[in-house]
Short mmCIF file of C-alpha atoms in Angstrom, two decimals:
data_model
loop_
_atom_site.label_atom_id
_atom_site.label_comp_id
_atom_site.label_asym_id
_atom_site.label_seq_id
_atom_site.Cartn_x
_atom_site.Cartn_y
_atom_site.Cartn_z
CA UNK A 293 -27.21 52.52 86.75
CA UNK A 294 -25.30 55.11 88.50
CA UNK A 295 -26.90 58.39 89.78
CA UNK A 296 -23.97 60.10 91.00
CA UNK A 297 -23.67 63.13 89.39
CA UNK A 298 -21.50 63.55 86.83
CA UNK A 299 -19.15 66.76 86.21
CA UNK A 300 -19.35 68.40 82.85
CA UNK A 301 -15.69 70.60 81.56
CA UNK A 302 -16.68 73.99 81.50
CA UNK A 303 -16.04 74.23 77.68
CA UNK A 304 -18.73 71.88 76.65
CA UNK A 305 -21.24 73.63 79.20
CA UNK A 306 -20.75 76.60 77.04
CA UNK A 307 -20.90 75.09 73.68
CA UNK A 308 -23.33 72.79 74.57
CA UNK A 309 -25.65 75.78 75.75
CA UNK A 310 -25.01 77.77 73.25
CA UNK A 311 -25.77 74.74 70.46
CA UNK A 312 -28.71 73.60 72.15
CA UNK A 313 -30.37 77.56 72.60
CA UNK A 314 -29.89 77.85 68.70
CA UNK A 315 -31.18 74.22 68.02
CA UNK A 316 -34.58 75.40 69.61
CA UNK A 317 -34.70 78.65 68.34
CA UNK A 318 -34.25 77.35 64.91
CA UNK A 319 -36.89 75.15 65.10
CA UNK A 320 -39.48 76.74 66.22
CA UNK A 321 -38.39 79.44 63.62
CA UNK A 322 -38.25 76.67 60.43
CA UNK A 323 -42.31 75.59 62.13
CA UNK A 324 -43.26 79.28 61.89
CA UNK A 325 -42.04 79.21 58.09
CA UNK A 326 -43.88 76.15 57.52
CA UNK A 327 -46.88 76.59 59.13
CA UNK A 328 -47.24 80.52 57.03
CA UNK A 329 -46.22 79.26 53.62
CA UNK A 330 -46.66 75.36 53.58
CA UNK A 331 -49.15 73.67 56.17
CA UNK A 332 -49.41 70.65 53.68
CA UNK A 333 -48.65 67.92 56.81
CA UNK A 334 -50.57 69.92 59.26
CA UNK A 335 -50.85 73.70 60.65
CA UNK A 336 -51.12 75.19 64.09
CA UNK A 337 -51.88 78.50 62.28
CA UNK A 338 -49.90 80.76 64.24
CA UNK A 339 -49.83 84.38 64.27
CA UNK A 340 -47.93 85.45 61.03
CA UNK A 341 -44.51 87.46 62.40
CA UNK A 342 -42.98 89.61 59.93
CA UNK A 343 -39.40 88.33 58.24
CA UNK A 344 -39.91 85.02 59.52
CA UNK A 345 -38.19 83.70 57.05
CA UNK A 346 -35.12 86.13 57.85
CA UNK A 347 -35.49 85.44 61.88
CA UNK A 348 -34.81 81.80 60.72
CA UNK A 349 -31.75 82.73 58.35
CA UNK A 350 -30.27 83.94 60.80
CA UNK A 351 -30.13 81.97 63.77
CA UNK A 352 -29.71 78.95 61.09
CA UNK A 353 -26.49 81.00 59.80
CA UNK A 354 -24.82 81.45 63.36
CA UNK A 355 -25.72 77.85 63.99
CA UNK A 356 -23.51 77.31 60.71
CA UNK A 357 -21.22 78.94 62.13
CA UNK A 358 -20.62 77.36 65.46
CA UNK A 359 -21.60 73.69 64.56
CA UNK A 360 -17.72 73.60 63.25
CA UNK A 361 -16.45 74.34 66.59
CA UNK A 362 -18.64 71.89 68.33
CA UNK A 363 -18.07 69.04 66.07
CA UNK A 364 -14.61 69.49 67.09
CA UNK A 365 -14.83 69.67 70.78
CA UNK A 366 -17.10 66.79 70.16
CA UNK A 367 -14.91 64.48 68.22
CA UNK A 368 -11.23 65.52 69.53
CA UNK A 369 -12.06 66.26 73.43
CA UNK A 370 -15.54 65.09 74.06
CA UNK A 371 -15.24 61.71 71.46
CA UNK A 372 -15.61 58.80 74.48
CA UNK A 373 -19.46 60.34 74.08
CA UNK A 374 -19.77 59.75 70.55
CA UNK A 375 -19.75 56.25 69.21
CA UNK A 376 -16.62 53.65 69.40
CA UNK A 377 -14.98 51.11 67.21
CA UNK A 378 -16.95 48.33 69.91
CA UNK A 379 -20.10 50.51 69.87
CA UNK A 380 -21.98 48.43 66.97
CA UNK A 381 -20.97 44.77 68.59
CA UNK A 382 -22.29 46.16 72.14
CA UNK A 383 -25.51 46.67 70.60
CA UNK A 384 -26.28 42.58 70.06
CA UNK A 385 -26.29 42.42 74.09
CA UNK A 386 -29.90 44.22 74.19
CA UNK A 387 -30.83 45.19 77.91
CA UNK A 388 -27.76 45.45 79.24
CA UNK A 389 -26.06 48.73 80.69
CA UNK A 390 -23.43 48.62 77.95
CA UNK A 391 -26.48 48.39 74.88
CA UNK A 392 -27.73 52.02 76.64
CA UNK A 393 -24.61 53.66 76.68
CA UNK A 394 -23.79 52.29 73.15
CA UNK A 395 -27.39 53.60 72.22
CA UNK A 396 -26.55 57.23 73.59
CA UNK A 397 -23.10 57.62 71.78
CA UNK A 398 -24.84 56.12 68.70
CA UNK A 399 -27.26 58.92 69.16
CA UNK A 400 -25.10 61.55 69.79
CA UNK A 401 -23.06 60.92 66.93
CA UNK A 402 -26.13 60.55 64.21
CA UNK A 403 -27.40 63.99 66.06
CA UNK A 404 -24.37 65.21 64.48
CA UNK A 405 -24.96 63.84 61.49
CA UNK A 406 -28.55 65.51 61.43
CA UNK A 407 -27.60 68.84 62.27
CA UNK A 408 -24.70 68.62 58.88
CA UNK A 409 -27.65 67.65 56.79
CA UNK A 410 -29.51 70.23 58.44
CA UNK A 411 -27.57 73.36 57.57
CA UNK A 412 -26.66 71.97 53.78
CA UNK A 413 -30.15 72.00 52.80
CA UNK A 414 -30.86 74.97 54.24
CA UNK A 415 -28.24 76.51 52.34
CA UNK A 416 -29.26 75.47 49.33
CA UNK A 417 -32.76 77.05 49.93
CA UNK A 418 -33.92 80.36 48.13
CA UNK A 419 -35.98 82.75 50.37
CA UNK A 420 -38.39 83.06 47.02
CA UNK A 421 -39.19 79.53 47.06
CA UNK A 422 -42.02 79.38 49.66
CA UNK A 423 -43.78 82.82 49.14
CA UNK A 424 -44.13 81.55 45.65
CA UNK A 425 -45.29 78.35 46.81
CA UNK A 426 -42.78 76.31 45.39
CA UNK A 427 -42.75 73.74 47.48
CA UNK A 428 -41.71 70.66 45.70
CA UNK A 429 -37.68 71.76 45.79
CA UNK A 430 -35.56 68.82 46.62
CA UNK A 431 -33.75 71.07 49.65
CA UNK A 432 -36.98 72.11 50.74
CA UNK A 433 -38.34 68.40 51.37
CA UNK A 434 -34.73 67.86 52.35
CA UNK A 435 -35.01 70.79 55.09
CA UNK A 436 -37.96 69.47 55.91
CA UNK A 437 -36.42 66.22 56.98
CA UNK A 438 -33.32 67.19 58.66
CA UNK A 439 -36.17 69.28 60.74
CA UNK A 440 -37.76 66.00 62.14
CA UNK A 441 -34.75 64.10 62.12
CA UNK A 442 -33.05 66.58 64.61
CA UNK A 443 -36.63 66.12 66.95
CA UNK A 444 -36.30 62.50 66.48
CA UNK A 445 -32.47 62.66 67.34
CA UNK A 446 -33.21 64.94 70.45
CA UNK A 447 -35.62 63.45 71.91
CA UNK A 448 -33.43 60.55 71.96
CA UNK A 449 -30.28 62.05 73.19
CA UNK A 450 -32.51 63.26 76.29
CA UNK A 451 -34.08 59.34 77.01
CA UNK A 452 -30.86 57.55 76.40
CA UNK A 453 -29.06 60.29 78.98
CA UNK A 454 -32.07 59.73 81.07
CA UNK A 455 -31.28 55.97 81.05
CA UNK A 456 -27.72 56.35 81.12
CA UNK A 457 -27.32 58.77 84.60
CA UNK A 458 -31.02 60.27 84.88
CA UNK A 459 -31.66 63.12 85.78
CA UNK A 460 -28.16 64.07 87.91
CA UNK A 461 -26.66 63.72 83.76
CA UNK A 462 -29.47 64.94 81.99
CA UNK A 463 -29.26 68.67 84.47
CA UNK A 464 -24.99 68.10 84.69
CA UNK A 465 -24.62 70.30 81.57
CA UNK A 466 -26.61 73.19 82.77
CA UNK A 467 -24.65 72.68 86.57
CA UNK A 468 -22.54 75.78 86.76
CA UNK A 469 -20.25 75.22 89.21
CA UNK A 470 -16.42 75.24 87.94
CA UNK A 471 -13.23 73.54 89.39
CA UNK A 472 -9.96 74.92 89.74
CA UNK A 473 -8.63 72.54 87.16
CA UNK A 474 -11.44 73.05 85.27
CA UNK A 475 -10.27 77.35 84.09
CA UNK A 476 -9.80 78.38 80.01
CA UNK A 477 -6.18 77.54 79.71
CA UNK A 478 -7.32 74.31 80.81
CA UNK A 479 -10.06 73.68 78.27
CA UNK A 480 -7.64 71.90 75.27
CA UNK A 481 -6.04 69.65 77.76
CA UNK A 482 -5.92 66.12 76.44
CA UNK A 483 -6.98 67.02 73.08
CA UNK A 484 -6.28 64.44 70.33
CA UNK A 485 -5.51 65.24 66.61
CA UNK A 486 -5.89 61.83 65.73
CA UNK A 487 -9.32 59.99 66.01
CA UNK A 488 -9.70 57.14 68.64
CA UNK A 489 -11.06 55.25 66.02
CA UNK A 490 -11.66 54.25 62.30
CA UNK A 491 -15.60 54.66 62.79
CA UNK A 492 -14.80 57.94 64.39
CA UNK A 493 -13.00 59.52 61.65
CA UNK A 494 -15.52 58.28 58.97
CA UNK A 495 -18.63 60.25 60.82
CA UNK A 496 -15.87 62.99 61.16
CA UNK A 497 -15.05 63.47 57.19
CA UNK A 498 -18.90 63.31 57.06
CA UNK A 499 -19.37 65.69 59.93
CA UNK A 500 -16.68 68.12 59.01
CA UNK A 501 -17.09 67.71 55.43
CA UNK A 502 -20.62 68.35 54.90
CA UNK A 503 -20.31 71.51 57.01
CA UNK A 504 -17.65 72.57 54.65
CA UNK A 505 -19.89 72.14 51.90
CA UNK A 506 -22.93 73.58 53.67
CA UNK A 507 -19.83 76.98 53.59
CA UNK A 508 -19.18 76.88 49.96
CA UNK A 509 -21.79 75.16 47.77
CA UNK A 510 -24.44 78.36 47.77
CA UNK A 511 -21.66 79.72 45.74
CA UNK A 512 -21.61 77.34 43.21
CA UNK A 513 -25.97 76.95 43.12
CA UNK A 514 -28.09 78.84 40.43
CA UNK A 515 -30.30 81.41 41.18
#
Protein backbone atom coordinates (compact mmCIF):
# COMPACT_ATOMS: atom_id res chain seq x y z
CA UNK A 1 0.00 0.00 0.00
CA UNK A 2 0.79 3.56 -0.39
CA UNK A 3 3.34 5.40 1.87
CA UNK A 4 2.95 8.77 0.66
CA UNK A 5 2.06 10.82 3.28
CA UNK A 6 -1.15 11.79 3.73
CA UNK A 7 -2.39 15.47 4.80
CA UNK A 8 -4.65 15.72 7.77
CA UNK A 9 -7.38 19.26 7.83
CA UNK A 10 -6.22 21.19 10.55
CA UNK A 11 -9.59 20.77 12.43
CA UNK A 12 -9.31 17.12 12.99
CA UNK A 13 -5.51 17.58 14.10
CA UNK A 14 -6.96 19.55 16.88
CA UNK A 15 -9.84 17.46 17.83
CA UNK A 16 -8.16 14.49 17.25
CA UNK A 17 -5.34 15.64 19.77
CA UNK A 18 -7.33 16.88 22.04
CA UNK A 19 -9.69 13.42 22.07
CA UNK A 20 -6.87 11.22 22.06
CA UNK A 21 -4.81 13.32 25.23
CA UNK A 22 -8.15 12.83 27.27
CA UNK A 23 -8.63 9.14 26.07
CA UNK A 24 -5.19 8.38 27.82
CA UNK A 25 -5.53 10.43 30.63
CA UNK A 26 -8.77 8.84 31.43
CA UNK A 27 -7.52 5.63 31.40
CA UNK A 28 -4.83 5.55 33.23
CA UNK A 29 -7.03 7.58 35.74
CA UNK A 30 -10.18 4.75 35.66
CA UNK A 31 -6.70 1.92 36.29
CA UNK A 32 -5.65 4.06 39.28
CA UNK A 33 -9.40 3.77 40.62
CA UNK A 34 -9.38 0.20 40.03
CA UNK A 35 -6.28 -0.86 41.10
CA UNK A 36 -7.02 1.34 44.91
CA UNK A 37 -10.56 0.14 45.41
CA UNK A 38 -11.06 -3.09 43.22
CA UNK A 39 -7.89 -5.20 42.12
CA UNK A 40 -10.29 -8.27 41.71
CA UNK A 41 -8.74 -9.06 37.87
CA UNK A 42 -5.31 -8.09 38.86
CA UNK A 43 -3.34 -5.05 40.64
CA UNK A 44 -0.16 -3.20 39.85
CA UNK A 45 -0.55 -1.63 43.34
CA UNK A 46 0.30 1.77 42.61
CA UNK A 47 0.97 4.55 44.83
CA UNK A 48 -2.52 5.67 46.22
CA UNK A 49 -3.01 9.61 44.84
CA UNK A 50 -5.46 11.52 46.70
CA UNK A 51 -9.10 12.28 44.83
CA UNK A 52 -8.40 9.81 42.33
CA UNK A 53 -11.60 9.22 41.89
CA UNK A 54 -12.27 13.11 41.29
CA UNK A 55 -8.96 13.40 38.86
CA UNK A 56 -10.96 10.77 36.83
CA UNK A 57 -14.43 12.71 37.01
CA UNK A 58 -13.10 15.15 35.62
CA UNK A 59 -11.18 14.51 32.68
CA UNK A 60 -14.12 11.80 32.00
CA UNK A 61 -16.62 14.96 32.21
CA UNK A 62 -14.65 17.22 29.64
CA UNK A 63 -14.30 14.13 27.53
CA UNK A 64 -18.28 14.21 27.75
CA UNK A 65 -18.16 17.19 26.74
CA UNK A 66 -16.14 17.21 23.59
CA UNK A 67 -16.98 13.63 22.31
CA UNK A 68 -20.27 15.56 20.82
CA UNK A 69 -18.19 17.76 18.76
CA UNK A 70 -16.00 15.03 17.48
CA UNK A 71 -18.66 12.65 16.61
CA UNK A 72 -19.75 15.34 14.42
CA UNK A 73 -16.64 16.29 12.64
CA UNK A 74 -16.37 12.59 12.42
CA UNK A 75 -19.61 11.67 10.81
CA UNK A 76 -20.47 15.01 8.71
CA UNK A 77 -16.76 16.08 7.52
CA UNK A 78 -14.47 13.26 8.37
CA UNK A 79 -17.35 10.22 7.49
CA UNK A 80 -15.27 8.58 4.21
CA UNK A 81 -13.09 7.31 7.52
CA UNK A 82 -15.84 5.77 9.25
CA UNK A 83 -17.57 2.80 7.77
CA UNK A 84 -19.70 2.78 4.29
CA UNK A 85 -22.86 1.29 2.98
CA UNK A 86 -20.10 -1.30 0.84
CA UNK A 87 -17.92 -1.57 3.98
CA UNK A 88 -19.54 -5.02 5.30
CA UNK A 89 -19.51 -6.75 1.55
CA UNK A 90 -15.66 -5.59 1.23
CA UNK A 91 -14.95 -7.55 4.16
CA UNK A 92 -15.70 -11.23 2.31
CA UNK A 93 -12.51 -10.32 0.01
CA UNK A 94 -10.03 -11.13 3.10
CA UNK A 95 -6.34 -10.00 2.19
CA UNK A 96 -7.00 -7.60 -0.06
CA UNK A 97 -6.20 -3.72 0.27
CA UNK A 98 -9.91 -2.92 0.24
CA UNK A 99 -10.66 -5.74 3.45
CA UNK A 100 -7.86 -3.30 5.47
CA UNK A 101 -9.31 -0.17 4.75
CA UNK A 102 -12.85 -1.61 5.37
CA UNK A 103 -11.29 -3.04 8.69
CA UNK A 104 -10.00 0.56 9.77
CA UNK A 105 -13.36 2.47 9.09
CA UNK A 106 -15.09 -0.50 10.78
CA UNK A 107 -12.81 0.25 13.63
CA UNK A 108 -13.06 3.71 13.75
CA UNK A 109 -16.63 3.73 13.79
CA UNK A 110 -17.11 0.89 16.73
CA UNK A 111 -14.26 3.20 18.59
CA UNK A 112 -17.04 5.54 18.55
CA UNK A 113 -19.33 3.38 19.64
CA UNK A 114 -17.02 2.46 22.71
CA UNK A 115 -16.27 5.76 23.82
CA UNK A 116 -20.68 6.47 23.92
CA UNK A 117 -20.83 3.41 26.09
CA UNK A 118 -17.97 4.67 27.84
CA UNK A 119 -19.20 7.97 29.21
CA UNK A 120 -23.00 6.50 29.90
CA UNK A 121 -21.78 4.16 32.38
CA UNK A 122 -19.67 6.33 33.86
CA UNK A 123 -22.40 8.59 34.42
CA UNK A 124 -24.41 6.41 35.97
CA UNK A 125 -21.63 5.65 38.58
CA UNK A 126 -21.79 6.97 42.29
CA UNK A 127 -18.37 8.11 43.71
CA UNK A 128 -19.61 6.03 47.06
CA UNK A 129 -19.77 2.89 45.26
CA UNK A 130 -16.11 1.74 45.31
CA UNK A 131 -14.87 3.13 48.74
CA UNK A 132 -17.69 1.07 50.04
CA UNK A 133 -16.70 -1.75 48.03
CA UNK A 134 -19.65 -2.14 46.13
CA UNK A 135 -18.48 -3.52 43.36
CA UNK A 136 -21.07 -5.67 41.81
CA UNK A 137 -23.11 -2.38 40.22
CA UNK A 138 -24.21 -3.11 36.74
CA UNK A 139 -22.40 0.47 35.51
CA UNK A 140 -19.49 -0.42 37.36
CA UNK A 141 -18.90 -3.87 35.43
CA UNK A 142 -20.29 -1.85 32.55
CA UNK A 143 -17.39 0.90 33.07
CA UNK A 144 -15.29 -1.67 33.43
CA UNK A 145 -15.92 -2.91 29.94
CA UNK A 146 -16.18 0.12 27.92
CA UNK A 147 -12.50 0.51 29.68
CA UNK A 148 -11.08 -2.56 27.73
CA UNK A 149 -13.18 -2.18 24.88
CA UNK A 150 -11.70 1.36 24.15
CA UNK A 151 -7.87 -0.55 24.56
CA UNK A 152 -9.11 -3.19 22.35
CA UNK A 153 -10.59 -0.54 19.86
CA UNK A 154 -7.25 1.53 20.02
CA UNK A 155 -4.98 -0.67 19.62
CA UNK A 156 -6.74 -1.51 16.56
CA UNK A 157 -7.29 1.84 15.08
CA UNK A 158 -3.31 2.20 15.39
CA UNK A 159 -2.56 -1.52 13.40
CA UNK A 160 -5.23 -1.08 10.82
CA UNK A 161 -3.69 2.74 10.15
CA UNK A 162 -0.40 1.03 10.32
CA UNK A 163 -1.57 -1.32 7.53
CA UNK A 164 -3.49 1.13 5.75
CA UNK A 165 -0.48 4.10 5.16
CA UNK A 166 2.14 3.06 8.00
CA UNK A 167 3.75 5.06 9.67
CA UNK A 168 3.62 8.44 7.17
CA UNK A 169 -0.62 8.01 8.37
CA UNK A 170 -0.19 6.78 11.66
CA UNK A 171 2.36 10.35 12.55
CA UNK A 172 -0.01 12.56 9.70
CA UNK A 173 -2.30 13.64 12.58
CA UNK A 174 0.33 14.93 14.85
CA UNK A 175 2.14 16.71 11.38
CA UNK A 176 1.66 20.36 12.05
CA UNK A 177 2.20 21.95 9.11
CA UNK A 178 -1.00 23.95 7.69
CA UNK A 179 -1.98 24.98 4.06
CA UNK A 180 -3.33 28.08 2.93
CA UNK A 181 -6.59 26.43 2.10
CA UNK A 182 -6.39 24.63 5.00
CA UNK A 183 -7.20 28.26 7.71
CA UNK A 184 -10.54 28.28 10.32
CA UNK A 185 -13.01 29.76 7.95
CA UNK A 186 -12.08 26.91 5.94
CA UNK A 187 -12.65 24.13 8.45
CA UNK A 188 -16.76 23.48 7.62
CA UNK A 189 -16.11 23.39 3.97
CA UNK A 190 -17.89 20.46 2.39
CA UNK A 191 -19.80 19.63 5.38
CA UNK A 192 -22.88 17.40 4.86
CA UNK A 193 -26.14 17.51 6.96
CA UNK A 194 -27.26 14.49 5.50
CA UNK A 195 -25.41 11.09 6.09
CA UNK A 196 -23.63 9.40 3.07
CA UNK A 197 -25.29 6.47 4.06
CA UNK A 198 -28.10 4.40 5.79
CA UNK A 199 -25.38 2.45 7.96
CA UNK A 200 -23.94 5.82 8.72
CA UNK A 201 -26.87 7.39 10.21
CA UNK A 202 -27.79 4.24 12.28
CA UNK A 203 -24.17 4.32 14.24
CA UNK A 204 -24.97 8.14 14.25
CA UNK A 205 -28.52 7.98 16.25
CA UNK A 206 -26.45 5.50 18.36
CA UNK A 207 -23.44 7.75 18.56
CA UNK A 208 -25.26 10.97 19.10
CA UNK A 209 -27.96 9.49 21.02
CA UNK A 210 -26.25 7.71 23.67
CA UNK A 211 -24.15 10.82 24.33
CA UNK A 212 -27.36 12.61 24.82
CA UNK A 213 -28.35 10.23 27.28
CA UNK A 214 -24.93 9.93 28.91
CA UNK A 215 -26.13 14.35 29.38
CA UNK A 216 -29.42 13.73 30.94
CA UNK A 217 -30.00 10.29 32.49
CA UNK A 218 -27.88 11.10 35.97
CA UNK A 219 -30.84 13.28 36.39
CA UNK A 220 -33.33 10.87 36.24
CA UNK A 221 -30.98 7.92 38.46
CA UNK A 222 -31.55 7.37 42.29
CA UNK A 223 -29.21 8.16 44.72
Amino acid sequence: MSRTAPYQPVLLRLLHSAIAILVFAALVTGFMVYDRYDKRFGTLNLPIVPNTQGIHGTIALTFLILLPIFAIYCFHLGSRRLVQAQSFKQLAEVGKPVWWISLQRLTNTLILLSATFAVITGRMMQEAWLPNDELNHAWYIGHLISWVLMIVGIAMHLLMSAKVGGFPLLLSIYNWKVRAEDMPNSWFKGFQIKPSSTILLIFEILVIGGIAIAFVLPAFSQK
